[in-house]
Structures are given as C-alpha cells and as structure tokens.
Amino acid sequence: MIDQRLLPSEFQVVAYDDYREVAAAIRDMVVRGAPAIGAAAAFGMALAARQSSATSMDDLRVDLELAADVLGEARPTAVNLVWALKRIMRTAASTAGDVDDLRAAVLLEAQEIADEDVQINKRMAGYGAALIEDGDTVIHHCNTGALATVDWGTALGVIRTAHEGGKRVHVLVDETRPRLQGARLTAWELERYGIPYEIITDNAAGYFLRSGQVGKVFFGADRVAANGDVANKIGTYMLALAANDNDVPAYSVVPTSTIDLSLAHGGLIPIEERDGAEVLDLQKSGRAIAPEGAKARNPAFDVTPNRLVSAIITENGVVYPPFVDNLVKVVEG
Amino acid sequence: MIDQRLLPSEFQVVAYDDYREVAAAIRDMVVRGAPAIGAAAAFGMALAARQSSATSMDDLRVDLELAADVLGEARPTAVNLVWALKRIMRTAASTAGDVDDLRAAVLLEAQEIADEDVQINKRMAGYGAALIEDGDTVIHHCNTGALATVDWGTALGVIRTAHEGGKRVHVLVDETRPRLQGARLTAWELERYGIPYEIITDNAAGYFLRSGQVGKVFFGADRVAANGDVANKIGTYMLALAANDNDVPAYSVVPTSTIDLSLAHGGLIPIEERDGAEVLDLQKSGRAIAPEGAKARNPAFDVTPNRLVSAIITENGVVYPPFVDNLVKVVEG
C-alpha cells in the first residue's frame, strides 16, 4: 500500500507479510479512508490465513478469528473494517475442503472486496455526477479519492466522474486538520487528474458558502446510522451546518457497506479520540505552533445529524430523506 | 512591540522610529488584534509627527494626513485602526500653539488611547465575567488577550477576570488557522495566567459543542455593524453557527470603538483576503502540507450574522438583541 503519511512529499509503497503489521498500518494511518481500510483488513486476513500453521480447518478458523479481533480493533469508527472482516469470516465458515482451499478462498474474497469497491465507486460516482452542474464550485472535505478507497473514490469519485464527463468543476479543498488529508492527499489527487482546485482552511468554508461562491458540498462517511446520521472526519458537522445555513446541498457519498442499519442513530457510533500530538506536531516556518507542554484534544470524527444531510449517494442510487425509511431500501434492495 | 509572529518559540521586542515601519508591522502582523493595531497606529502617528521636519502647523498637519493614509491602508477590516487615526487627526486639528505643542499633543493622545484601552478592557471583562459560571468550559477563538490589545484583552480578558475572581474556567482554545493565533498566542497567554486549557482544531469545535461539553463561546471582533453583524477572524461564523445549533451562547467582546454605526449591516464590511502562502507555509513533521504549486484562498475574516450572536459585551454594558436598537445606546450613551 501507499504510505499516505508521506504524501505529497514522497510516494512510497510499503508491503507487509504479517497481518499485525497491517493492523498497525491501519491504526497509524499508513492507510486510511473507510473503504480502503476495509479492503486492507480483508487482505490482512488473507495474510493471517497464510501465516497460520494450522493443519485443520477448525484451527485455521480459530487463527482467523484471532486475526479478525486484532484487525477489528485497529480503528473504531469506520464500519467498513468490521464489515469486511465479517464477510471474510462468512467465507471462512462456508468454505469446504482443506486448509489450502480455505487460504485460497480468503484471498479470493479479499480480492473480490477490492475489485467490487472500484465498481461500486464508479456506480455511485455516476449517480453523484448527475447532481453536479457545469461550472459548479464545490467544497470537498478530507480525502475520499483513490487513496481512501481501492481506486476511484467516493465523494472525490463523483467529482472525477463529472470532470471526465466534460463538466467544469472547481474544487475548494478544505485542508482537514489535524492530519491535513485535504491539503496533502486530495490536492495531490486533483493535481494528477487535472481538476482545478484551491486549498482553504476548514474554518473558511463558511465564508465561501455565505458569499454564494459554492454550489454543492461533498464528503464521504465512516459510518451512517439507520436514520441517516453521518459519522465522518472531524469538521463534517460544521461544514454541513454552514452549507445548510446557506441552502447549499450537502451530500454524503458512501458504499452501502458504510451504512450500519444496526444503529438507530449517530449517537451510538463510537467516536475515536486520537493522540493530541497529531494536533500539535505542525510547524509554522520551522517553529512550534504551541507552547511547550501544551495539551490538545483530538476527536477524529464527528456526527452530522440527518437534518443537515441533503442526500446520501450510494452505488444503488441517491437516497433522500426520510432516511429512516429510504436507507433500508438501498441496503437490503 | 512584541513580534507576535515568533511566539511561542521566541519572545522578541521590536522598536520602530519610522511610521512606515509601523504600517508594515501592522500589515505583516508583527502586531495584530483590533485594539492593538489601533494603539499601534496612534503611536505611528506620534512617530510621524516627530519625523516631520515641518516648521508650520499647517505643514505638520499635512504630513500627519499623509501618515494617516499610509497607516490606514495597512489592514482594511478592523475599524479600530481608522478610529484611532481619526481621533489623532481630531487632536491635530484642535491643538493650538506651535509644532512642538502639536507633536506633544499627538504623543499624549496616543498614550491616552493606549491607557484607555486597558481600562475599557477591564470594564468589559467585568461585565463578561459575570456571565461565566463556576466550572464552565468555554471555547475561545483566535487571540483576544493582552497581545491583541494594549493589555488585559477583550474575550480573553473576560476569561482572565472570571479566573481571577475565583471561578474555575476551562478553555478549549481553537487553533485558529491559518496563522494559529489560538495555538500560538492564546495558549501562551493562558499558560502564563495559569488558566487550564486544551488546544483543539477549529473544525472540532462542533464536536465539543454537540456533545454538551461547552457552556459558552467567546470571541472578539474586528468590526461590528449597526445591526450587530460581527466581522471577526475567519472561522467565527462557523463557530457561532455550531454554538447556536446547540443552544450555547456565543458572545462577542468588543470596545465600543469597534462598533461602526456607519455601516448598516455586515455585508458592507470590507473583508481582507491575504496571501494564500499563509495557508500553505505549514509543515507537518518537516514535510510540506500541500503539493508543489498548489494555490490557496485566504480570507482573513468572516461576518457572523447578528442572529447567531447572543450578546455583545462592551465597556458600557452587555448589549442584547435587537442590536439595531441597543448598540446605538452603548455607543452614543
């Protein structure tokens, strides 16, 4: 996988042969983005199957169960991680034959999760791109592109598809503190795709929305509750509030694997709080940004209430409110 | 003056003997904060009077007029700058005697502006501190402390006075991108005052407000229109929106010199857009935060509509809506 911590300065591909290294890579955000960590965890399971010295199906399934526990704890908020692990465990449960058949089946399922993700991204991108008008300026939060998925992207995939379809789109990329996925990763992707963009601070989004310069707001999601509350990268709530205050549509673009119908509302979604050092390790012209010994709080996600979400764009179509009725239809078909 | 660009790493006092250097210091943000740049401009005028080789009162007044033009253009949004220059020019117009009398009168008036600011800050801090409850956690935006004023502070002055009065206050200091006045300057001040604080990213304010952890939100202002619309450091609008969405009071703390009754609403306040390089010159672990050649937009202020402002705290009392009726009373007495 690409070590996303080093971008845009350095493009470095890292390889792992131990699932515990994959878990650490997810935790340390070598790889991030809900769909990408789902796929990474699935391949982590394929490694665990290969690493296991089990000679019986039962023993191999126990080893896989242990690996799923380790991988599942790497990050708590994105549901795709758990979703991918459950899918692998279902494969493990239903595969017949010997341990080598099971190892092969797990690898195949991981590959399928990855391949499907690209197809799913392109389908939702098609639905989303139809909502973009030629000449639109949009605000995009965090990174939801090829780096956050297996390829193509969710919210950024929508923008790519609109751009490739010949629509002129200008992207205001919010930098997405503290880890700057917008400034570092989304800008890097847009540069490669030739899509015009400008970086803004997160707190400037309201200025551009209020001055009528923005047509739409796009973001992904790490978990969507059954009522349409959206847990996503910190700052999404304030961005959606500002969009709403100015009658600008705010769209969450997600594969149905991100929708967790088991949770009635967003208040039940676990919100990861990461080390405050992530906030403080910036430098400005080579100088520290805070006094020595300063402490920081660092919630990595927030929950945007469904009333601020104009629509949820999935691979099975665009879902409008009331989400509590309509989400179940796209998830369960 | 203290070079605020170097804090918290370095405490360096710089002295100027040319008013054009003072104008440059205001423009480059060696000094910032609406009341502080008002006082700095007034002392700049005292330097201009001293620098002038005029031997007649009329010639000296012409030189002062020229200096006022240069200083007045240093930053467009904060009205205190223009307010202080006008006050000096009124002194210049009304002073009798010779050129040395006029030079002395301008210096005296500058000193009076500075001295008054401290008294005014303490008066408004008293009014504001009464609104803080023992045990409150508050969010504070940008820097509004001693560094932003002549001494004591506006919004931060309220917090200091509450703290000195024995109330326990915990401050969530938002970092205030792009120039990080919160993380760099407010944290530095709070550290010195012994007031407990934690730094948060600007985009995390909504999370803390929504989870019920915040009792009040405080910020200053660079200009308040007659209807109570508040132009202040970029990000204030989104912060006030999030406070409002969670029924948390949002207070703007300003001297009456910041209230511009000549402007009917905030849409008429000029908003400075600064160089995008200010957004991009951060580093993360020694690495660039954006791709080479990336561009950024950098509006330095935004306007918070009066409906999101719970009260405006001045040296003449706390002003509640309807601001269009009540602001004029505290300004004109």
XYZ file of C-alpha atoms in Angstrom:
666
model
C 0.000 0.000 0.000
C 0.973 3.660 -0.442
C 2.251 5.212 2.792
C -0.210 8.109 2.888
C 1.582 9.777 5.781
C 4.406 10.771 3.440
C 2.349 12.342 0.652
C 2.612 14.728 -1.082
C 6.381 14.982 -0.411
C 7.145 11.333 -1.032
C 5.434 8.458 -2.844
C 6.418 5.246 -1.106
C 4.803 1.834 -1.450
C 5.079 -0.456 1.540
C 4.440 -4.207 1.654
C 3.571 -6.341 4.676
C 3.629 -10.072 5.237
C 2.161 -10.093 8.746
C -1.465 -9.199 9.492
C -0.355 -7.477 12.707
C 1.659 -5.083 10.583
C -1.488 -4.409 8.572
C -3.397 -3.687 11.796
C -0.644 -1.291 12.850
C -0.702 0.361 9.412
C -4.457 0.962 9.785
C -4.056 2.273 13.335
C -1.146 4.574 12.396
C -2.945 5.722 9.255
C -0.433 4.492 6.700
C -3.721 3.605 5.014
C -6.955 5.474 5.836
C -10.374 6.053 4.337
C -13.281 3.783 5.270
C -13.371 1.652 2.072
C -9.558 1.422 1.904
C -9.230 0.160 5.455
C -11.978 -2.387 4.754
C -10.004 -3.767 1.810
C -6.724 -3.570 3.737
C -8.238 -5.555 6.602
C -9.514 -8.187 4.153
C -6.009 -8.634 2.733
C -4.743 -8.689 6.324
C -6.986 -11.716 6.820
C -5.503 -13.346 3.719
C -2.068 -12.840 5.275
C -3.286 -14.290 8.567
C -4.525 -17.364 6.690
C -1.122 -17.726 5.018
C 0.756 -17.134 8.283
C -1.233 -19.721 10.190
C 0.466 -23.081 10.628
C -2.895 -24.746 11.285
C -3.400 -28.089 9.645
C -7.109 -28.465 10.396
C -9.965 -26.298 9.167
C -11.102 -25.649 12.738
C -7.655 -24.493 13.857
C -7.332 -22.224 10.842
C -10.736 -20.702 11.568
C -9.629 -20.040 15.166
C -6.486 -18.297 13.896
C -8.609 -16.227 11.537
C -10.937 -15.310 14.407
C -7.919 -14.084 16.410
C -6.644 -12.079 13.468
C -10.102 -10.539 12.945
C -10.104 -9.411 16.571
C -6.725 -7.698 16.170
C -7.615 -6.062 12.854
C -11.095 -5.078 14.066
C -9.663 -3.081 16.937
C -7.355 -1.008 14.773
C -9.893 1.793 14.335
C -13.337 2.006 15.893
C -15.428 4.443 13.853
C -15.480 3.218 10.241
C -17.862 0.300 9.946
C -16.279 -0.953 6.691
C -13.470 -2.500 8.698
C -15.863 -4.721 10.639
C -17.992 -5.269 7.542
C -15.004 -6.625 5.564
C -13.881 -8.838 8.450
C -17.378 -10.291 8.824
C -17.500 -11.007 5.115
C -14.169 -12.847 5.271
C -15.338 -14.822 8.311
C -18.519 -15.820 6.489
C -16.362 -17.103 3.633
C -14.214 -18.963 6.127
C -17.279 -20.550 7.686
C -18.797 -21.668 4.391
C -15.706 -22.917 2.570
C -15.360 -26.689 2.285
C -12.190 -28.676 1.535
C -8.817 -28.426 3.248
C -6.807 -25.594 4.821
C -5.229 -24.658 1.499
C -8.685 -24.331 -0.046
C -9.630 -22.060 2.839
C -6.473 -19.960 2.453
C -7.235 -19.584 -1.256
C -10.882 -18.739 -0.591
C -9.964 -15.980 1.881
C -7.509 -14.430 -0.555
C -10.091 -14.635 -3.332
C -12.730 -12.972 -1.155
C -10.303 -10.173 -0.213
C -9.572 -9.646 -3.892
C -13.295 -9.591 -4.598
C -13.927 -6.978 -1.892
C -11.251 -4.830 -3.508
C -12.489 -5.312 -7.061
C -16.091 -4.706 -6.078
C -15.125 -1.490 -4.330
C -13.895 0.013 -7.591
C -17.091 -0.963 -9.417
C -19.237 0.325 -6.555
C -17.308 3.615 -6.528
C -17.904 4.090 -10.226
C -21.605 3.376 -9.911
C -22.114 5.886 -7.092
C -19.909 8.383 -8.933
C -22.304 8.159 -11.867
C -25.314 8.904 -9.643
C -23.471 11.748 -7.904
C -22.031 13.329 -11.041
C -25.551 13.824 -12.355
C -26.115 16.249 -9.468
C -23.135 18.445 -10.436
C -23.824 21.279 -12.844
C -21.354 22.515 -15.413
C -19.388 25.361 -13.811
C -20.058 24.318 -10.207
C -17.683 25.204 -7.413
C -17.827 22.530 -4.725
C -16.284 22.141 -1.296
C -14.762 18.751 -0.577
C -13.845 17.568 2.922
C -10.986 15.232 3.875
C -9.779 12.737 1.263
C -12.268 10.415 -0.358
C -10.413 9.634 -3.579
C -8.430 6.712 -4.905
C -6.261 6.901 -1.790
C -9.240 6.451 0.536
C -10.728 3.576 -1.403
C -9.294 0.861 -3.601
C -9.489 3.117 -6.625
C -11.610 5.969 -7.978
C -13.113 7.238 -4.744
C -16.453 8.098 -3.144
C -17.085 11.875 -2.922
C -13.956 12.620 -4.943
C -15.005 9.889 -7.369
C -18.191 11.874 -8.033
C -16.095 14.939 -8.862
C -13.763 12.873 -11.086
C -16.673 11.398 -13.000
C -18.261 14.822 -13.503
C -14.902 16.162 -14.709
C -14.326 13.244 -17.085
C -17.851 13.715 -18.376
C -16.865 17.179 -19.526
C -18.380 19.272 -16.722
C -16.250 22.115 -15.453
C -15.871 21.696 -11.687
C -13.762 23.852 -9.393
C -12.925 22.286 -6.041
C -12.336 24.191 -2.823
C -10.294 21.610 -0.933
C -10.552 22.125 2.794
C -7.278 21.208 4.406
C -8.885 18.911 7.028
C -6.977 19.415 10.222
C -5.336 17.842 12.054
C -3.867 15.356 9.568
C -4.449 17.529 6.513
C -5.874 14.829 4.268
C -7.399 17.568 2.111
C -4.281 19.672 1.590
C -1.933 16.690 1.383
C -3.931 13.963 -0.348
C -6.965 15.401 -2.132
C -4.877 18.224 -3.611
C -2.308 15.633 -4.735
C -5.012 13.593 -6.441
C -6.683 16.598 -8.086
C -3.284 17.717 -9.375
C -2.890 14.319 -11.086
C -6.406 14.360 -12.537
C -6.033 17.902 -13.860
C -9.068 19.142 -11.925
C -8.753 22.814 -10.875
C -8.715 23.395 -7.136
C -7.742 25.771 -4.372
C -6.947 24.860 -0.785
C -8.826 26.604 2.027
C -8.627 26.294 5.791
C -11.504 24.324 7.308
C -12.780 27.377 9.110
C -13.015 29.368 5.852
C -15.688 27.125 4.323
C -18.419 29.254 5.907
C -17.048 32.395 4.259
C -17.199 30.854 0.780
C -20.637 29.343 1.378
C -22.070 32.574 2.754
C -20.708 34.653 -0.112
C -22.565 32.463 -2.606
C -19.471 31.006 -4.254
C -20.293 27.346 -3.628
C -22.891 25.160 -5.352
C -22.507 21.857 -3.504
C -20.648 20.263 -0.617
C -19.374 16.683 -0.832
C -17.948 14.346 1.778
C -17.737 10.625 2.409
C -18.646 8.830 5.615
C -17.102 6.372 8.026
C -20.440 5.118 9.270
C -24.044 6.043 8.507
C -26.689 5.154 11.088
C -30.117 3.808 10.120
C -31.648 7.286 10.463
C -29.065 8.899 8.148
C -26.851 10.476 10.810
C -23.363 10.540 9.287
C -20.157 9.901 11.227
C -17.302 11.283 9.191
C -13.942 13.015 9.560
C -13.916 15.757 12.181
C -15.244 19.018 10.762
C -18.001 17.493 8.639
C -20.680 18.639 11.078
C -19.605 22.298 10.993
C -19.255 22.178 7.198
C -22.716 20.671 6.783
C -24.149 23.261 9.187
C -22.668 26.081 7.115
C -23.934 24.522 3.875
C -27.396 24.170 5.407
C -27.391 27.746 6.690
C -26.874 28.894 3.100
C -29.213 26.465 1.338
C -26.313 24.681 -0.338
C -26.844 20.906 -0.689
C -24.508 18.716 1.392
C -24.014 15.204 0.040
C -22.514 12.178 1.741
C -21.173 9.663 -0.786
C -20.892 6.128 0.593
C -20.976 2.497 -0.437
C -23.839 0.649 1.246
C -21.160 -1.223 3.237
C -20.739 2.026 5.220
C -24.408 2.075 6.248
C -24.930 0.422 9.620
C -28.626 -0.355 9.978
C -27.958 -1.900 13.372
C -27.507 1.553 14.889
C -30.683 3.599 15.210
C -28.901 6.955 15.322
C -25.486 8.602 15.212
C -25.193 8.957 18.963
C -24.494 5.209 19.071
C -21.489 5.393 16.729
C -18.173 5.074 18.598
C -16.044 8.180 18.017
C -12.305 7.609 18.092
C -10.261 10.159 20.014
C -6.662 10.090 18.825
C -3.444 11.362 20.406
C -3.361 15.146 20.854
C 0.169 15.091 19.456
C -1.398 14.877 15.982
C -2.743 18.392 16.513
C 0.485 19.820 17.885
C 3.138 18.333 15.604
C 2.724 21.010 12.946
C 5.333 23.611 12.382
C 4.996 27.099 11.020
C 8.154 28.319 9.324
C 10.134 25.789 11.342
C 8.623 26.889 14.649
C 6.391 25.033 17.076
C 2.724 26.002 16.841
C 2.001 25.776 20.574
C 3.793 26.388 23.862
C 5.909 23.572 25.209
C 3.836 21.238 27.358
C 0.540 22.309 25.757
C -2.087 19.587 25.537
C -4.635 19.024 22.795
C -7.899 17.140 22.385
C -8.230 15.237 19.131
C -11.580 13.650 18.287
C -11.055 12.137 14.831
C -14.728 12.139 13.767
C -17.982 13.881 14.410
C -21.609 13.050 13.739
C -23.617 15.172 11.332
C -27.316 14.899 12.145
C -29.502 13.703 9.279
C -31.351 17.052 9.078
C -28.140 18.571 7.648
C -27.616 15.870 5.009
C -29.371 16.638 1.711
C -28.897 13.167 0.251
C -26.789 10.048 0.643
C -25.314 8.855 -2.634
C -24.781 5.075 -2.820
C -23.997 2.530 -5.531
C -27.696 1.645 -5.529
C -28.926 5.195 -6.081
C -29.349 8.560 -4.402
C -31.205 8.346 -1.103
C -33.248 11.347 0.022
C -34.978 11.924 3.376
C -36.722 10.424 5.212
C -33.563 8.353 5.537
C -35.030 6.094 8.182
C -37.413 4.745 5.520
C -35.235 5.025 2.445
C -31.816 3.781 3.557
C -33.077 0.309 4.292
C -34.307 0.047 0.697
C -30.886 0.662 -0.863
C -29.102 -1.543 1.646
C -31.460 -4.504 1.578
C -32.566 -3.936 -2.022
C 6.110 45.895 20.399
C 6.292 42.107 20.793
C 6.867 40.351 17.457
C 3.836 38.067 17.632
C 4.920 36.069 14.609
C 7.685 34.454 16.658
C 5.631 33.358 19.668
C 5.538 30.933 21.376
C 9.066 29.879 20.349
C 10.667 33.258 20.846
C 9.806 36.415 22.778
C 11.285 39.356 20.928
C 10.504 43.046 21.396
C 10.990 45.265 18.360
C 11.161 49.076 18.266
C 10.472 51.374 15.333
C 11.292 55.007 14.730
C 9.524 55.391 11.372
C 5.742 55.336 10.993
C 6.129 53.444 7.703
C 7.771 50.623 9.648
C 4.760 50.634 11.970
C 2.433 50.382 8.952
C 4.482 47.451 7.653
C 4.402 45.808 11.100
C 0.596 46.053 11.120
C 0.342 44.715 7.556
C 2.753 41.825 8.228
C 1.072 41.054 11.547
C 4.031 41.682 13.831
C 1.194 43.243 15.816
C -2.421 42.139 15.355
C -5.730 42.302 17.187
C -8.140 45.160 16.521
C -7.463 47.232 19.679
C -3.691 46.626 19.473
C -3.439 47.832 15.897
C -5.488 50.899 16.820
C -2.989 51.798 19.542
C -0.027 50.914 17.310
C -1.333 53.205 14.581
C -1.774 56.032 17.109
C 1.865 55.682 18.183
C 2.769 55.510 14.479
C 1.195 58.952 14.157
C 3.296 60.185 17.099
C 6.375 58.958 15.208
C 5.177 60.682 12.047
C 4.842 63.937 13.987
C 8.373 63.526 15.339
C 9.766 62.569 11.902
C 8.209 65.564 10.173
C 10.561 68.471 9.526
C 7.599 70.841 9.182
C 8.001 74.213 10.836
C 4.406 75.380 10.438
C 1.281 73.884 11.960
C -0.309 73.548 8.516
C 2.676 71.671 7.077
C 2.788 69.346 10.069
C -0.919 68.619 9.705
C -0.356 67.776 6.021
C 2.435 65.363 6.998
C 0.147 63.763 9.576
C -2.589 63.419 6.969
C -0.136 61.585 4.688
C 0.961 59.301 7.506
C -2.678 58.564 8.388
C -3.275 57.488 4.785
C -0.341 55.074 4.871
C -1.236 53.632 8.284
C -4.941 53.462 7.440
C -4.286 51.215 4.460
C -2.276 48.667 6.411
C -5.325 46.463 7.139
C -8.871 47.025 5.940
C -11.218 45.072 8.198
C -10.660 46.238 11.780
C -12.305 49.621 12.281
C -10.185 50.457 15.347
C -7.305 51.378 13.056
C -9.334 54.098 11.327
C -10.980 55.064 14.617
C -7.594 55.727 16.266
C -6.286 57.670 13.263
C -9.400 59.848 13.229
C -9.000 60.544 16.909
C -5.382 61.612 16.404
C -6.375 63.818 13.466
C -9.069 65.475 15.594
C -6.409 66.227 18.194
C -4.155 67.604 15.475
C -6.946 69.845 14.215
C -7.835 71.234 17.619
C -4.385 71.766 19.122
C -3.198 75.350 19.331
C 0.383 76.585 19.751
C 3.457 75.640 17.735
C 4.635 72.457 16.005
C 6.268 71.151 19.148
C 2.991 71.569 21.022
C 1.295 69.594 18.273
C 3.930 66.846 18.370
C 3.478 66.604 22.135
C -0.314 66.595 21.846
C -0.280 63.721 19.323
C 2.005 61.647 21.529
C -0.194 62.382 24.538
C -3.319 61.357 22.653
C -1.668 58.103 21.515
C -0.719 57.372 25.117
C -4.276 58.135 26.185
C -5.720 55.748 23.577
C -3.432 53.049 24.937
C -4.182 53.749 28.599
C -7.918 53.946 27.977
C -7.846 50.609 26.191
C -6.658 48.844 29.327
C -9.366 50.476 31.451
C -12.012 49.712 28.829
C -10.864 46.078 28.645
C -11.168 45.698 32.394
C -14.641 47.209 32.434
C -15.950 44.896 29.708
C -14.168 41.954 31.359
C -16.167 42.662 34.497
C -19.456 42.609 32.612
C -18.462 39.454 30.711
C -17.097 37.571 33.710
C -20.497 37.828 35.372
C -21.845 35.610 32.577
C -19.352 32.810 33.281
C -20.393 30.179 35.771
C -18.019 28.392 38.103
C -16.878 25.210 36.344
C -17.651 26.411 32.818
C -15.806 25.064 29.809
C -15.644 27.731 27.119
C -14.398 27.812 23.549
C -12.263 30.805 22.640
C -11.456 31.789 19.053
C -8.267 33.459 17.807
C -6.297 35.610 20.251
C -8.050 38.403 22.100
C -5.771 38.717 25.093
C -3.076 41.134 26.187
C -1.310 40.517 22.882
C -4.333 41.635 20.855
C -4.969 44.735 22.908
C -2.772 47.061 24.915
C -3.152 44.863 27.964
C -5.691 42.511 29.572
C -7.755 41.635 26.490
C -11.331 41.542 25.258
C -12.781 37.987 25.121
C -9.718 36.560 26.835
C -9.903 39.434 29.319
C -13.362 38.172 30.313
C -11.903 34.724 30.970
C -8.966 36.214 32.935
C -11.282 38.266 35.112
C -13.521 35.263 35.792
C -10.427 33.207 36.688
C -9.013 35.904 38.961
C -12.417 36.200 40.608
C -12.086 32.569 41.697
C -14.288 30.907 39.073
C -12.959 27.685 37.624
C -12.870 28.046 33.839
C -11.524 25.502 31.383
C -10.696 26.886 27.945
C -10.853 24.931 24.703
C -8.508 27.035 22.596
C -9.235 26.630 18.906
C -6.016 26.842 16.978
C -7.341 29.453 14.510
C -5.920 28.575 11.141
C -4.164 29.783 9.137
C -1.959 31.864 11.438
C -2.680 29.837 14.557
C -3.261 32.758 16.894
C -5.121 30.383 19.219
C -2.498 27.657 19.464
C 0.451 30.052 19.407
C -0.724 33.136 21.286
C -3.809 32.369 23.379
C -2.245 29.149 24.679
C 0.919 31.107 25.508
C -1.094 33.671 27.461
C -3.202 31.071 29.291
C -0.033 29.226 30.261
C 1.254 32.438 31.869
C -2.021 33.148 33.676
C -2.294 29.596 34.995
C -5.695 29.060 33.376
C -6.283 25.424 32.341
C -6.737 24.881 28.620
C -6.590 22.377 25.808
C -5.975 23.136 22.145
C -8.464 21.881 19.557
C -8.572 22.174 15.786
C -11.088 24.751 14.547
C -13.171 22.056 12.907
C -13.503 20.121 16.206
C -15.471 22.885 17.951
C -18.735 21.411 16.674
C -17.930 18.040 18.223
C -17.392 19.534 21.663
C -20.462 21.755 21.403
C -22.690 18.929 20.212
C -21.533 16.576 22.947
C -22.612 19.076 25.595
C -19.133 19.817 26.912
C -19.187 23.577 26.328
C -21.068 26.242 28.281
C -20.160 29.402 26.349
C -18.295 30.595 23.283
C -16.251 33.811 23.334
C -14.627 35.818 20.566
C -13.676 39.410 19.884
C -14.487 41.398 16.748
C -12.704 43.488 14.182
C -15.791 45.464 13.264
C -19.406 45.329 14.394
C -22.054 46.810 12.074
C -25.003 48.844 13.362
C -27.270 45.780 13.211
C -24.892 43.617 15.277
C -23.339 41.647 12.421
C -19.808 40.805 13.597
C -16.751 40.737 11.333
C -14.076 38.753 13.096
C -11.225 36.337 12.416
C -12.063 33.690 9.833
C -13.914 30.776 11.417
C -16.043 32.836 13.787
C -19.145 32.319 11.641
C -18.897 28.517 11.656
C -18.145 28.518 15.396
C -21.138 30.745 16.140
C -23.330 28.543 13.920
C -22.302 25.452 15.861
C -22.872 27.215 19.190
C -26.308 28.321 18.015
C -27.199 24.832 16.777
C -26.585 23.571 20.302
C -28.162 26.445 22.266
C -24.783 27.520 23.627
C -24.439 31.315 23.987
C -21.907 32.971 21.666
C -20.521 36.277 22.926
C -18.583 38.927 21.043
C -16.491 41.076 23.387
C -15.580 44.473 21.957
C -14.769 48.021 22.945
C -17.318 50.482 21.541
C -14.518 51.751 19.257
C -15.011 48.506 17.291
C -18.690 49.260 16.635
C -19.167 51.032 13.312
C -22.627 52.602 13.321
C -21.973 53.997 9.845
C -22.438 50.537 8.333
C -25.998 49.235 8.355
C -25.015 45.552 8.105
C -22.049 43.224 7.899
C -22.214 42.858 4.132
C -20.718 46.361 3.911
C -17.615 45.499 5.944
C -14.508 45.108 3.765
C -13.053 41.609 4.153
C -9.313 41.346 3.707
C -8.076 38.431 1.618
C -4.451 37.715 2.430
C -1.761 35.786 0.554
C -2.540 32.078 0.134
C 1.038 31.350 1.181
C -0.095 31.870 4.783
C -2.215 28.739 4.443
C 0.479 26.651 2.777
C 3.614 27.502 4.755
C 2.883 24.977 7.466
C 4.921 21.852 7.805
C 3.963 18.528 9.236
C 6.913 16.621 10.667
C 9.180 18.661 8.430
C 7.178 17.935 5.272
C 5.157 20.253 3.060
C 1.414 20.113 3.669
C 0.386 20.540 0.027
C 1.666 19.584 -3.417
C 4.206 21.880 -5.013
C 2.477 24.628 -6.952
C -0.806 24.283 -5.026
C -2.730 27.518 -4.581
C -4.823 28.586 -1.610
C -7.528 31.141 -0.895
C -7.108 33.033 2.355
C -9.941 35.299 3.504
C -8.768 36.632 6.870
C -12.206 37.413 8.304
C -15.819 36.419 8.002
C -19.087 38.010 9.019
C -21.271 36.352 11.639
C -24.893 37.426 11.196
C -26.470 39.042 14.256
C -28.974 36.172 14.683
C -26.034 33.971 15.798
C -24.666 36.469 18.338
C -26.200 36.062 21.795
C -24.854 39.331 23.162
C -22.168 41.921 22.533
C -20.162 42.733 25.633
C -18.803 46.304 25.727
C -17.218 48.597 28.315
C -20.615 50.251 28.677
C -22.515 47.051 29.386
C -23.825 43.873 27.795
C -25.920 44.521 24.687
C -28.669 42.049 23.808
C -30.797 41.892 20.649
C -32.355 43.762 18.969
C -28.871 45.110 18.317
C -30.071 47.671 15.816
C -31.826 49.478 18.685
C -29.471 48.691 21.523
C -25.981 49.166 20.076
C -26.534 52.847 19.430
C -27.324 53.331 23.122
C -23.969 51.979 24.346
C -22.011 53.786 21.654
C -23.655 57.177 21.933
C -24.537 56.784 25.598
